[in-house]
Amino acid sequence: MPSAWAEPLPEAAPPSGMAIYQLPTGTYQTRAAFAFRGGSFRDKRDFAATAILVRHPKGDLLIDAGFGSGLAAHVAALPRMQRTPHQPGRTVSEQLDAIGYDRSRLLGVLVTHAHWDHVSGLDQLRVPIWINVGERRYAAEGPGGKVFRIVSAGHEIHEYGLSGPPYLGFPSSFDVHGDGSVVIALAAGHTTGSVVVFVTVPSGQRYAFIGDLTWQLDGIRRRAERPLLMRKLADTDPGQVRQGLLRVIALADVLQIVPAHDVNAYDGIPRLPARLTSAPAPEAAEQPR
Ligand SMILES: [Zn+2]
């Protein structure tokens, strides 16, 4: 059992106009037996494919892209054993259009990693893809990057570095806006450049969007890694995944941990409202705290 995080939390000064929303785009079915050690074969889980919109006066970001309009083709491009039943919902693009969202506010889609179920929706989102060098290489070369290579064609690539200091136990980081509100930390192992995105909102609530460090909250609660077969099939470095998982488990008391595919992990994060109030001008963000 890793000891709980006991040091002070890193500084964060999220500006008043900052907010996050969840955009569920559908689910696909996986048996718990394949998702985490000790999971039952009879226990069918709906894996979430959900994007997060992070609004910020300096520009908005999406964390992952969910399912896109080409979902059926993307699933068909997968190896046969990965093609599980899926239930598409409204895509991120459709949800943004439905509320008249101004896409010029979007800085891009920050991908936790390049697997199909995180990038499919890029097919309707003509904005830059935020990715680090390790993940870019993984996506360009490996079989796990096949759908990424399809949907990223024609996109501008915004390659960010992870040269910032250690962050909440992770060795390197990048503070996107310079105010500690959105901090990307390298958490390699599922793929070479997998990341955790730490978000702090003005209420003080903190989140860790951990991508696929574990697929379900059971991985956190039970400290259960993926079953051996799935570690071998799904992870580039299972040992690193285990380390990353232990790091986030240590944080479970101080922030909300959101494994990308657990539908319940998003509890408390609001859906997009019918209309977004316009974000405050950047100067409003610089009020003294
Ligand atoms: Zn995934």
Coordinates of C-alpha atoms in Angstrom, one line a residue, residues 10-12 18 54 60-64 107-113 128-135 158-188 192-200 206-211 213 248 251 255:
P10 CA 1.5 22.2 -5.7
E11 CA 0.5 25.9 -6.2
A12 CA -2.4 26.4 -8.4
M18 CA -12.1 28.4 -15.7
V54 CA -11.3 22.6 -20.0
D60 CA -9.8 26.0 -24.1
L61 CA -8.5 22.5 -24.4
L62 CA -10.1 19.1 -24.9
I63 CA -8.6 16.2 -23.0
D64 CA -9.1 13.3 -25.5
L107 CA -6.3 25.5 -28.5
G108 CA -6.5 21.9 -29.4
V109 CA -7.1 18.3 -28.3
L110 CA -4.6 17.1 -25.7
V111 CA -4.5 13.4 -26.0
T112 CA -3.7 11.3 -22.9
H113 CA -2.4 8.8 -25.4
P128 CA -4.2 21.1 -33.3
I129 CA -3.3 17.8 -31.6
W130 CA -1.3 18.3 -28.4
I131 CA 1.1 15.5 -28.0
N132 CA 4.6 14.9 -26.6
V133 CA 7.6 13.5 -28.5
G134 CA 7.4 10.0 -27.0
E135 CA 3.7 9.6 -27.8
H158 CA 1.5 20.9 -31.3
E159 CA 4.4 19.1 -29.7
Y160 CA 4.8 20.1 -26.1
G161 CA 7.9 19.3 -24.0
L162 CA 7.8 17.8 -20.5
S163 CA 10.7 19.8 -19.1
G164 CA 9.0 21.1 -16.0
P165 CA 9.7 19.9 -12.4
P166 CA 8.4 16.7 -10.8
Y167 CA 4.7 17.0 -10.0
L168 CA 2.8 15.0 -7.4
G169 CA 5.2 12.1 -7.6
F170 CA 5.6 12.1 -11.3
P171 CA 9.1 12.8 -12.7
S172 CA 8.4 15.6 -15.2
S173 CA 5.7 18.0 -16.1
F174 CA 4.4 20.8 -18.3
D175 CA 2.3 23.7 -16.9
V176 CA 0.0 24.6 -19.8
H177 CA -1.1 28.0 -18.8
G178 CA 1.6 28.9 -16.3
D179 CA -0.8 29.2 -13.4
G180 CA -0.9 25.5 -12.2
S181 CA -4.4 25.0 -13.3
V182 CA -3.6 22.5 -16.0
V183 CA -0.4 20.4 -15.6
I184 CA 0.6 17.5 -17.8
A185 CA 2.8 14.8 -16.2
L186 CA 4.5 12.0 -18.0
A187 CA 3.2 8.7 -16.9
A188 CA 4.6 6.3 -19.5
T192 CA 5.6 5.4 -24.5
G193 CA 4.2 9.0 -24.0
S194 CA 1.1 8.4 -21.9
V195 CA 0.3 11.3 -19.6
V196 CA -1.8 12.2 -16.6
V197 CA -3.5 15.6 -16.9
F198 CA -3.9 17.4 -13.5
V199 CA -6.6 20.0 -13.4
T200 CA -7.5 22.4 -10.6
R206 CA -8.5 18.9 -8.2
Y207 CA -8.7 16.2 -10.8
A208 CA -6.3 13.7 -12.2
F209 CA -7.3 12.5 -15.7
I210 CA -5.1 9.4 -15.8
G211 CA -5.9 8.0 -19.2
L213 CA -3.1 3.8 -16.1
V248 CA -2.0 8.0 -8.3
L251 CA -3.2 10.8 -4.3
L255 CA -8.0 14.7 -5.7

